[in-house]
Amino acid sequence: MSFTTKVHTDDGVVTIRLTGELDSRSAPSLNEIIVEATESTVRRLVLLAEDLTYMSSAGLRCLVFAHQKLGRGVDIVLVGATPEVAETIRLTGFDRSLVMQGATER
């Protein structure tokens, strides 16, 4: 499955809908979106992950990159992650660096 994103920005809140598989082939495109988002003031980054079917270590590196690029005081919120994606994030301990909301059960 391919990877697609849909980006919406409103008053400092950047929302990115993630669809498909976030892996080493697709991670650079998400990093580009993160770089573009940081060109303006960002208060919160919301990642809608209901349709994200897979996240490799390259996807985790995207989250770390976003955390470093956005800096302190900017919330990163991951919404609706599948159990597999949520578990991957928890196993690395990165769940302490972002807010996870509404992980789905499949």
N, CA, C and O atoms as a printed pandas DataFrame, in Angstrom:
     atom_number atom_name residue_name chain_id  residue_number  x_coord  y_coord  z_coord
0              1         N          MET        A               1    0.842   -1.175    0.000
1              2        CA          MET        A               1    0.000    0.000    0.000
2              3         C          MET        A               1    0.886    1.236    0.000
3              4         O          MET        A               1    1.928    1.255    0.656
4              5         N          SER        A               2    0.491    2.244   -0.714
5              6        CA          SER        A               2    1.260    3.480   -0.769
6              7         C          SER        A               2    0.995    4.328    0.473
7              8         O          SER        A               2    0.147    4.000    1.303
8              9         N          PHE        A               3    1.722    5.396    0.574
9             10        CA          PHE        A               3    1.591    6.308    1.702
10            11         C          PHE        A               3    1.147    7.659    1.173
11            12         O          PHE        A               3    1.726    8.179    0.219
12            13         N          THR        A               4    0.117    8.228    1.790
13            14        CA          THR        A               4   -0.339    9.563    1.413
14            15         C          THR        A               4   -0.570   10.392    2.668
15            16         O          THR        A               4   -0.777    9.868    3.762
16            17         N          THR        A               5   -0.527   11.690    2.471
17            18        CA          THR        A               5   -0.804   12.616    3.566
18            19         C          THR        A               5   -1.775   13.678    3.081
19            20         O          THR        A               5   -1.851   13.981    1.891
20            21         N          LYS        A               6   -2.502   14.225    4.013
21            22        CA          LYS        A               6   -3.353   15.381    3.750
22            23         C          LYS        A               6   -3.096   16.348    4.896
23            24         O          LYS        A               6   -3.247   15.989    6.063
24            25         N          VAL        A               7   -2.708   17.575    4.561
25            26        CA          VAL        A               7   -2.285   18.545    5.566
26            27         C          VAL        A               7   -3.301   19.672    5.663
27            28         O          VAL        A               7   -3.792   20.179    4.654
28            29         N          HIS        A               8   -3.605   20.053    6.894
29            30        CA          HIS        A               8   -4.480   21.199    7.154
30            31         C          HIS        A               8   -3.826   22.027    8.259
31            32         O          HIS        A               8   -3.391   21.487    9.276
32            33         N          THR        A               9   -3.764   23.333    8.052
33            34        CA          THR        A               9   -3.192   24.230    9.059
34            35         C          THR        A               9   -4.240   25.256    9.453
35            36         O          THR        A               9   -4.894   25.852    8.597
36            37         N          ASP        A              10   -4.392   25.459   10.764
37            38        CA          ASP        A              10   -5.354   26.434   11.260
38            39         C          ASP        A              10   -4.852   27.008   12.576
39            40         O          ASP        A              10   -4.781   26.304   13.583
40            41         N          ASP        A              11   -4.507   28.283   12.561
41            42        CA          ASP        A              11   -4.135   29.018   13.767
42            43         C          ASP        A              11   -3.053   28.302   14.587
43            44         O          ASP        A              11   -3.194   28.126   15.797
44            45         N          GLY        A              12   -1.986   27.896   13.919
45            46        CA          GLY        A              12   -0.864   27.282   14.612
46            47         C          GLY        A              12   -0.990   25.800   14.878
47            48         O          GLY        A              12   -0.091   25.190   15.456
48            49         N          VAL        A              13   -2.104   25.214   14.459
49            50        CA          VAL        A              13   -2.290   23.773   14.614
50            51         C          VAL        A              13   -2.160   23.131   13.234
51            52         O          VAL        A              13   -2.954   23.398   12.332
52            53         N          VAL        A              14   -1.154   22.289   13.089
53            54        CA          VAL        A              14   -0.935   21.570   11.831
54            55         C          VAL        A              14   -1.464   20.155   12.021
55            56         O          VAL        A              14   -1.022   19.427   12.910
56            57         N          THR        A              15   -2.414   19.777   11.173
57            58        CA          THR        A              15   -3.001   18.443   11.228
58            59         C          THR        A              15   -2.601   17.696    9.966
59            60         O          THR        A              15   -2.796   18.186    8.854
60            61         N          ILE        A              16   -2.042   16.512   10.147
61            62        CA          ILE        A              16   -1.618   15.689    9.014
62            63         C          ILE        A              16   -2.314   14.338    9.115
63            64         O          ILE        A              16   -2.128   13.600   10.082
64            65         N          ARG        A              17   -3.118   14.026    8.103
65            66        CA          ARG        A              17   -3.745   12.705    8.034
66            67         C          ARG        A              17   -2.776   11.762    7.333
67            68         O          ARG        A              17   -2.346   12.020    6.209
68            69         N          LEU        A              18   -2.436   10.666    8.007
69            70        CA          LEU        A              18   -1.484    9.682    7.492
70            71         C          LEU        A              18   -2.253    8.454    7.009
71            72         O          LEU        A              18   -3.059    7.888    7.748
72            73         N          THR        A              19   -2.002    8.051    5.779
73            74        CA          THR        A              19   -2.689    6.897    5.206
74            75         C          THR        A              19   -1.675    5.956    4.574
75            76         O          THR        A              19   -0.807    6.388    3.815
76            77         N          GLY        A              20   -1.783    4.672    4.887
77            78        CA          GLY        A              20   -0.917    3.675    4.264
78            79         C          GLY        A              20    0.229    3.254    5.160
79            80         O          GLY        A              20    0.088    3.161    6.379
80            81         N          GLU        A              21    1.377    2.998    4.525
81            82        CA          GLU        A              21    2.547    2.481    5.228
82            83         C          GLU        A              21    3.645    3.534    5.308
83            84         O          GLU        A              21    4.120    4.034    4.288
84            85         N          LEU        A              22    4.039    3.862    6.531
85            86        CA          LEU        A              22    5.118    4.825    6.758
86            87         C          LEU        A              22    6.402    4.032    6.969
87            88         O          LEU        A              22    6.641    3.475    8.041
88            89         N          ASP        A              23    7.218    3.995    5.925
89            90        CA          ASP        A              23    8.448    3.206    5.957
90            91         C          ASP        A              23    9.593    4.014    5.351
91            92         O          ASP        A              23    9.471    5.223    5.157
92            93         N          SER        A              24   10.689    3.353    5.059
93            94        CA          SER        A              24   11.874    4.067    4.564
94            95         C          SER        A              24   11.641    4.743    3.218
95            96         O          SER        A              24   12.313    5.724    2.899
96            97         N          ARG        A              25   10.710    4.241    2.432
97            98        CA          ARG        A              25   10.412    4.886    1.147
98            99         C          ARG        A              25    9.539    6.114    1.312
99           100         O          ARG        A              25    9.689    7.081    0.565
100          101         N          SER        A              26    8.636    6.094    2.269
101          102        CA          SER        A              26    7.679    7.186    2.423
102          103         C          SER        A              26    8.087    8.217    3.473
103          104         O          SER        A              26    7.581    9.339    3.454
104          105         N          ALA        A              27    8.980    7.866    4.377
105          106        CA          ALA        A              27    9.380    8.776    5.457
106          107         C          ALA        A              27    9.914   10.118    4.958
107          108         O          ALA        A              27    9.586   11.143    5.556
108          109         N          PRO        A              28   10.720   10.166    3.893
109          110        CA          PRO        A              28   11.216   11.471    3.439
110          111         C          PRO        A              28   10.101   12.458    3.086
111          112         O          PRO        A              28   10.252   13.660    3.305
112          113         N          SER        A              29    8.994   11.968    2.547
113          114        CA          SER        A              29    7.902   12.885    2.211
114          115         C          SER        A              29    7.270   13.471    3.470
115          116         O          SER        A              29    6.889   14.642    3.476
116          117         N          LEU        A              30    7.154   12.683    4.534
117          118        CA          LEU        A              30    6.625   13.215    5.792
118          119         C          LEU        A              30    7.608   14.203    6.402
119          120         O          LEU        A              30    7.194   15.234    6.931
120          121         N          ASN        A              31    8.886   13.911    6.341
121          122        CA          ASN        A              31    9.881   14.859    6.852
122          123         C          ASN        A              31    9.809   16.192    6.115
123          124         O          ASN        A              31    9.963   17.244    6.735
124          125         N          GLU        A              32    9.579   16.166    4.805
125          126        CA          GLU        A              32    9.437   17.409    4.035
126          127         C          GLU        A              32    8.246   18.218    4.519
127          128         O          GLU        A              32    8.329   19.440    4.638
128          129         N          ILE        A              33    7.141   17.543    4.798
129          130        CA          ILE        A              33    5.949   18.225    5.305
130          131         C          ILE        A              33    6.240   18.848    6.663
131          132         O          ILE        A              33    5.801   19.965    6.939
132          133         N          ILE        A              34    6.966   18.148    7.502
133          134        CA          ILE        A              34    7.323   18.673    8.823
134          135         C          ILE        A              34    8.196   19.912    8.680
135          136         O          ILE        A              34    7.994   20.896    9.391
136          137         N          VAL        A              35    9.156   19.876    7.775
137          138        CA          VAL        A              35   10.016   21.040    7.536
138          139         C          VAL        A              35    9.175   22.225    7.069
139          140         O          VAL        A              35    9.351   23.340    7.560
140          141         N          GLU        A              36    8.265   21.993    6.129
141          142        CA          GLU        A              36    7.393   23.067    5.644
142          143         C          GLU        A              36    6.547   23.632    6.776
143          144         O          GLU        A              36    6.350   24.844    6.862
144          145         N          ALA        A              37    6.052   22.766    7.636
145          146        CA          ALA        A              37    5.211   23.209    8.747
146          147         C          ALA        A              37    5.971   24.104    9.706
147          148         O          ALA        A              37    5.390   25.019   10.290
148          149         N          THR        A              38    7.263   23.854    9.879
149          150        CA          THR        A              38    8.042   24.634   10.840
150          151         C          THR        A              38    8.459   25.993   10.287
151          152         O          THR        A              38    9.081   26.787   10.993
152          153         N          GLU        A              39    8.120   26.265    9.030
153          154        CA          GLU        A              39    8.426   27.580    8.470
154          155         C          GLU        A              39    7.496   28.650    9.017
155          156         O          GLU        A              39    7.762   29.841    8.854
156          157         N          SER        A              40    6.413   28.245    9.662
157          158        CA          SER        A              40    5.526   29.181   10.339
158          159         C          SER        A              40    5.434   28.758   11.807
159          160         O          SER        A              40    5.987   27.732   12.203
160          161         N          THR        A              41    4.741   29.550   12.592
161          162        CA          THR        A              41    4.611   29.246   14.017
162          163         C          THR        A              41    3.655   28.073   14.214
163          164         O          THR        A              41    2.513   28.100   13.754
164          165         N          VAL        A              42    4.135   27.054   14.897
165          166        CA          VAL        A              42    3.328   25.864   15.164
166          167         C          VAL        A              42    3.175   25.715   16.673
167          168         O          VAL        A              42    4.160   25.712   17.411
168          169         N          ARG        A              43    1.930   25.591   17.123
169          170        CA          ARG        A              43    1.655   25.350   18.537
170          171         C          ARG        A              43    1.426   23.871   18.821
171          172         O          ARG        A              43    1.716   23.371   19.908
172          173         N          ARG        A              44    0.893   23.184   17.802
173          174        CA          ARG        A              44    0.551   21.773   17.981
174          175         C          ARG        A              44    0.616   21.067   16.629
175          176         O          ARG        A              44    0.191   21.604   15.606
176          177         N          LEU        A              45    1.157   19.856   16.650
177          178        CA          LEU        A              45    1.175   18.993   15.474
178          179         C          LEU        A              45    0.288   17.795   15.786
179          180         O          LEU        A              45    0.552   17.042   16.723
180          181         N          VAL        A              46   -0.762   17.628   14.995
181          182        CA          VAL        A              46   -1.697   16.523   15.184
182          183         C          VAL        A              46   -1.526   15.556   14.022
183          184         O          VAL        A              46   -1.657   15.935   12.859
184          185         N          LEU        A              47   -1.234   14.313   14.349
185          186        CA          LEU        A              47   -1.076   13.269   13.340
186          187         C          LEU        A              47   -2.265   12.324   13.447
187          188         O          LEU        A              47   -2.411   11.606   14.435
188          189         N          LEU        A              48   -3.106   12.330   12.431
189          190        CA          LEU        A              48   -4.273   11.458   12.407
190          191         C          LEU        A              48   -3.845   10.122   11.806
191          192         O          LEU        A              48   -3.537   10.036   10.618
192          193         N          ALA        A              49   -3.830    9.095   12.632
193          194        CA          ALA        A              49   -3.224    7.821   12.237
194          195         C          ALA        A              49   -4.224    6.678   12.082
195          196         O          ALA        A              49   -3.828    5.514   12.032
196          197         N          GLU        A              50   -5.509    6.999   12.005
197          198        CA          GLU        A              50   -6.512    5.938   11.889
198          199         C          GLU        A              50   -6.277    5.054   10.668
199          200         O          GLU        A              50   -6.560    3.857   10.698
200          201         N          ASP        A              51   -5.757    5.651    9.594
201          202        CA          ASP        A              51   -5.551    4.916    8.345
202          203         C          ASP        A              51   -4.082    4.570    8.103
203          204         O          ASP        A              51   -3.707    4.177    6.998
204          205         N          LEU        A              52   -3.262    4.716    9.130
205          206        CA          LEU        A              52   -1.852    4.334    9.037
206          207         C          LEU        A              52   -1.759    2.848    9.374
207          208         O          LEU        A              52   -1.999    2.445   10.512
208          209         N          THR        A              53   -1.411    2.044    8.385
209          210        CA          THR        A              53   -1.444    0.591    8.569
210          211         C          THR        A              53   -0.134    0.007    9.070
211          212         O          THR        A              53   -0.111   -1.112    9.582
212          213         N          TYR        A              54    0.964    0.757    8.927
213          214        CA          TYR        A              54    2.278    0.229    9.301
214          215         C          TYR        A              54    3.228    1.388    9.554
215          216         O          TYR        A              54    3.185    2.404    8.859
216          217         N          MET        A              55    4.087    1.227   10.554
217          218        CA          MET        A              55    5.133    2.214   10.815
218          219         C          MET        A              55    6.431    1.477   11.115
219          220         O          MET        A              55    6.515    0.715   12.078
220          221         N          SER        A              56    7.434    1.709   10.288
221          222        CA          SER        A              56    8.751    1.093   10.504
222          223         C          SER        A              56    9.596    2.013   11.383
223          224         O          SER        A              56    9.125    3.050   11.850
224          225         N          SER        A              57   10.833    1.623   11.596
225          226        CA          SER        A              57   11.750    2.475   12.363
226          227         C          SER        A              57   11.960    3.816   11.664
227          228         O          SER        A              57   12.230    4.819   12.325
228          229         N          ALA        A              58   11.841    3.845   10.352
229          230        CA          ALA        A              58   11.949    5.117    9.620
230          231         C          ALA        A              58   10.792    6.039    9.991
231          232         O          ALA        A              58   10.970    7.254   10.073
232          233         N          GLY        A              59    9.622    5.475   10.214
233          234        CA          GLY        A              59    8.481    6.267   10.670
234          235         C          GLY        A              59    8.706    6.816   12.062
235          236         O          GLY        A              59    8.364    7.963   12.349
236          237         N          LEU        A              60    9.281    5.998   12.926
237          238        CA          LEU        A              60    9.623    6.472   14.272
238          239         C          LEU        A              60   10.626    7.616   14.198
239          240         O          LEU        A              60   10.530    8.584   14.953
240          241         N          ARG        A              61   11.584    7.504   13.291
241          242        CA          ARG        A              61   12.559    8.588   13.126
242          243         C          ARG        A              61   11.870    9.877   12.684
243          244         O          ARG        A              61   12.323   10.966   13.037
244          245         N          CYS        A              62   10.782    9.772   11.918
245          246        CA          CYS        A              62   10.011   10.965   11.542
246          247         C          CYS        A              62    9.431   11.642   12.781
247          248         O          CYS        A              62    9.439   12.868   12.887
248          249         N          LEU        A              63    8.931   10.843   13.711
249          250        CA          LEU        A              63    8.383   11.409   14.946
250          251         C          LEU        A              63    9.474   12.090   15.760
251          252         O          LEU        A              63    9.267   13.179   16.296
252          253         N          VAL        A              64   10.629   11.452   15.851
253          254        CA          VAL        A              64   11.763   12.048   16.568
254          255         C          VAL        A              64   12.189   13.339   15.874
255          256         O          VAL        A              64   12.457   14.341   16.537
256          257         N          PHE        A              65   12.252   13.318   14.548
257          258        CA          PHE        A              65   12.615   14.502   13.768
258          259         C          PHE        A              65   11.635   15.640   14.045
259          260         O          PHE        A              65   12.048   16.781   14.250
260          261         N          ALA        A              66   10.343   15.331   14.050
261          262        CA          ALA        A              66    9.333   16.353   14.326
262          263         C          ALA        A              66    9.525   16.929   15.719
263          264         O          ALA        A              66    9.450   18.143   15.913
264          265         N          HIS        A              67    9.771   16.064   16.679
265          266        CA          HIS        A              67    9.980   16.499   18.064
266          267         C          HIS        A              67   11.184   17.438   18.161
267          268         O          HIS        A              67   11.121   18.461   18.843
268          269         N          GLN        A              68   12.263   17.097   17.490
269          270        CA          GLN        A              68   13.468   17.934   17.512
270          271         C          GLN        A              68   13.253   19.236   16.749
271          272         O          GLN        A              68   13.673   20.301   17.201
272          273         N          LYS        A              69   12.605   19.150   15.608
273          274        CA          LYS        A              69   12.411   20.316   14.746
274          275         C          LYS        A              69   11.457   21.328   15.380
275          276         O          LYS        A              69   11.678   22.535   15.290
276          277         N          LEU        A              70   10.400   20.835   16.019
277          278        CA          LEU        A              70    9.400   21.731   16.590
278          279         C          LEU        A              70    9.836   22.295   17.934
279          280         O          LEU        A              70    9.453   23.410   18.290
280          281         N          GLY        A              71   10.625   21.549   18.677
281          282        CA          GLY        A              71   11.160   22.050   19.936
282          283         C          GLY        A              71   10.183   21.977   21.092
283          284         O          GLY        A              71    9.063   21.481   20.971
284          285         N          ARG        A              72   10.651   22.486   22.205
285          286        CA          ARG        A              72    9.849   22.474   23.436
286          287         C          ARG        A              72    8.635   23.378   23.286
287          288         O          ARG        A              72    8.651   24.370   22.557
288          289         N          GLY        A              73    7.593   23.005   23.996
289          290        CA          GLY        A              73    6.393   23.824   24.004
290          291         C          GLY        A              73    5.431   23.535   22.868
291          292         O          GLY        A              73    4.346   24.114   22.814
292          293         N          VAL        A              74    5.811   22.651   21.960
293          294        CA          VAL        A              74    4.919   22.267   20.868
294          295         C          VAL        A              74    4.459   20.836   21.120
295          296         O          VAL        A              74    5.267   19.909   21.183
296          297         N          ASP        A              75    3.153   20.674   21.261
297          298        CA          ASP        A              75    2.595   19.344   21.487
298          299         C          ASP        A              75    2.552   18.566   20.182
299          300         O          ASP        A              75    2.198   19.109   19.135
300          301         N          ILE        A              76    2.915   17.295   20.250
301          302        CA          ILE        A              76    2.711   16.372   19.139
302          303         C          ILE        A              76    1.674   15.371   19.617
303          304         O          ILE        A              76    1.862   14.698   20.630
304          305         N          VAL        A              77    0.572   15.281   18.874
305          306        CA          VAL        A              77   -0.540   14.421   19.260
306          307         C          VAL        A              77   -0.753   13.382   18.163
307          308         O          VAL        A              77   -0.923   13.731   16.994
308          309         N          LEU        A              78   -0.744   12.125   18.538
309          310        CA          LEU        A              78   -1.001   11.025   17.610
310          311         C          LEU        A              78   -2.391   10.487   17.923
311          312         O          LEU        A              78   -2.645   10.014   19.031
312          313         N          VAL        A              79   -3.286   10.560   16.949
313          314        CA          VAL        A              79   -4.685   10.206   17.167
314          315         C          VAL        A              79   -5.037    8.931   16.399
315          316         O          VAL        A              79   -4.752    8.810   15.207
316          317         N          GLY        A              80   -5.658    7.990   17.100
317          318        CA          GLY        A              80   -6.237    6.824   16.457
318          319         C          GLY        A              80   -5.266    5.800   15.916
319          320         O          GLY        A              80   -5.570    5.120   14.936
320          321         N          ALA        A              81   -4.111    5.674   16.531
321          322        CA          ALA        A              81   -3.131    4.693   16.051
322          323         C          ALA        A              81   -3.660    3.273   16.223
323          324         O          ALA        A              81   -4.352    2.970   17.194
324          325         N          THR        A              82   -3.329    2.417   15.278
325          326        CA          THR        A              82   -3.683    1.002   15.410
326          327         C          THR        A              82   -2.893    0.412   16.577
327          328         O          THR        A              82   -1.881    0.982   16.985
328          329         N          PRO        A              83   -3.334   -0.704   17.111
329          330        CA          PRO        A              83   -2.586   -1.317   18.208
330          331         C          PRO        A              83   -1.129   -1.600   17.844
331          332         O          PRO        A              83   -0.240   -1.445   18.680
332          333         N          GLU        A              84   -0.883   -2.013   16.605
333          334        CA          GLU        A              84    0.485   -2.323   16.181
334          335         C          GLU        A              84    1.362   -1.074   16.170
335          336         O          GLU        A              84    2.497   -1.100   16.645
336          337         N          VAL        A              85    0.830    0.013   15.628
337          338        CA          VAL        A              85    1.594    1.268   15.582
338          339         C          VAL        A              85    1.798    1.798   17.000
339          340         O          VAL        A              85    2.899    2.223   17.352
340          341         N          ALA        A              86    0.743    1.775   17.811
341          342        CA          ALA        A              86    0.847    2.256   19.191
342          343         C          ALA        A              86    1.874    1.446   19.982
343          344         O          ALA        A              86    2.646    2.009   20.757
344          345         N          GLU        A              87    1.881    0.135   19.787
345          346        CA          GLU        A              87    2.828   -0.726   20.503
346          347         C          GLU        A              87    4.264   -0.431   20.083
347          348         O          GLU        A              87    5.166   -0.421   20.921
348          349         N          THR        A              88    4.478   -0.192   18.802
349          350        CA          THR        A              88    5.813    0.158   18.311
350          351         C          THR        A              88    6.319    1.417   19.002
351          352         O          THR        A              88    7.480    1.489   19.405
352          353         N          ILE        A              89    5.450    2.397   19.135
353          354        CA          ILE        A              89    5.832    3.660   19.776
354          355         C          ILE        A              89    6.095    3.437   21.265
355          356         O          ILE        A              89    7.060    3.965   21.817
356          357         N          ARG        A              90    5.241    2.662   21.902
357          358        CA          ARG        A              90    5.423    2.392   23.337
358          359         C          ARG        A              90    6.715    1.625   23.616
359          360         O          ARG        A              90    7.419    1.926   24.579
360          361         N          LEU        A              91    7.024    0.644   22.781
361          362        CA          LEU        A              91    8.229   -0.168   22.995
362          363         C          LEU        A              91    9.507    0.665   22.948
363          364         O          LEU        A              91   10.489    0.340   23.616
364          365         N          THR        A              92    9.495    1.722   22.172
365          366        CA          THR        A              92   10.677    2.582   22.079
366          367         C          THR        A              92   10.720    3.624   23.183
367          368         O          THR        A              92   11.738    4.289   23.375
368          369         N          GLY        A              93    9.612    3.771   23.914
369          370        CA          GLY        A              93    9.546    4.788   24.955
370          371         C          GLY        A              93    9.198    6.165   24.435
371          372         O          GLY        A              93    9.143    7.125   25.204
372          373         N          PHE        A              94    8.961    6.272   23.134
373          374        CA          PHE        A              94    8.673    7.586   22.566
374          375         C          PHE        A              94    7.279    8.081   22.938
375          376         O          PHE        A              94    6.962    9.253   22.734
376          377         N          ASP        A              95    6.450    7.201   23.478
377          378        CA          ASP        A              95    5.119    7.623   23.912
378          379         C          ASP        A              95    5.200    8.659   25.032
379          380         O          ASP        A              95    4.217    9.349   25.304
380          381         N          ARG        A              96    6.352    8.776   25.679
381          382        CA          ARG        A              96    6.529    9.796   26.721
382          383         C          ARG        A              96    6.817   11.171   26.127
383          384         O          ARG        A              96    6.800   12.172   26.843
384          385         N          SER        A              97    7.081   11.225   24.825
385          386        CA          SER        A              97    7.404   12.492   24.172
386          387         C          SER        A              97    6.253   13.042   23.345
387          388         O          SER        A              97    6.357   14.125   22.771
388          389         N          LEU        A              98    5.165   12.302   23.285
389          390        CA          LEU        A              98    4.004   12.785   22.549
390          391         C          LEU        A              98    2.743   12.346   23.266
391          392         O          LEU        A              98    2.788   11.543   24.197
392          393         N          VAL        A              99    1.625   12.880   22.822
393          394        CA          VAL        A              99    0.331   12.526   23.396
394          395         C          VAL        A              99   -0.327   11.533   22.448
395          396         O          VAL        A              99   -0.461   11.799   21.253
396          397         N          MET        A             100   -0.736   10.391   22.984
397          398        CA          MET        A             100   -1.430    9.397   22.167
398          399         C          MET        A             100   -2.894    9.384   22.586
399          400         O          MET        A             100   -3.220    9.173   23.754
400          401         N          GLN        A             101   -3.769    9.615   21.610
401          402        CA          GLN        A             101   -5.202    9.651   21.889
402          403         C          GLN        A             101   -5.931    8.623   21.038
403          404         O          GLN        A             101   -5.640    8.460   19.853
404          405         N          GLY        A             102   -6.868    7.943   21.649
405          406        CA          GLY        A             102   -7.791    7.094   20.915
406          407         C          GLY        A             102   -7.170    6.009   20.074
407          408         O          GLY        A             102   -7.551    5.840   18.916
408          409         N          ALA        A             103   -6.222    5.266   20.620
409          410        CA          ALA        A             103   -5.680    4.124   19.875
410          411         C          ALA        A             103   -6.818    3.158   19.594
411          412         O          ALA        A             103   -7.607    2.841   20.484
412          413         N          THR        A             104   -6.901    2.696   18.369
413          414        CA          THR        A             104   -8.001    1.826   17.972
414          415         C          THR        A             104   -7.703    0.379   18.306
415          416         O          THR        A             104   -6.549   -0.012   18.484
416          417         N          GLU        A             105   -8.747   -0.395   18.388
417          418        CA          GLU        A             105   -8.601   -1.832   18.613
418          419         C          GLU        A             105   -9.125   -2.531   17.382
419          420         O          GLU        A             105  -10.268   -2.318   16.977
420          421         N          ARG        A             106   -8.286   -3.373   16.780
421          422        CA          ARG        A             106   -8.717   -4.086   15.565
422          423         C          ARG        A             106   -8.613   -5.557   15.777
423          424         O          ARG        A             106   -8.928   -6.334   14.876
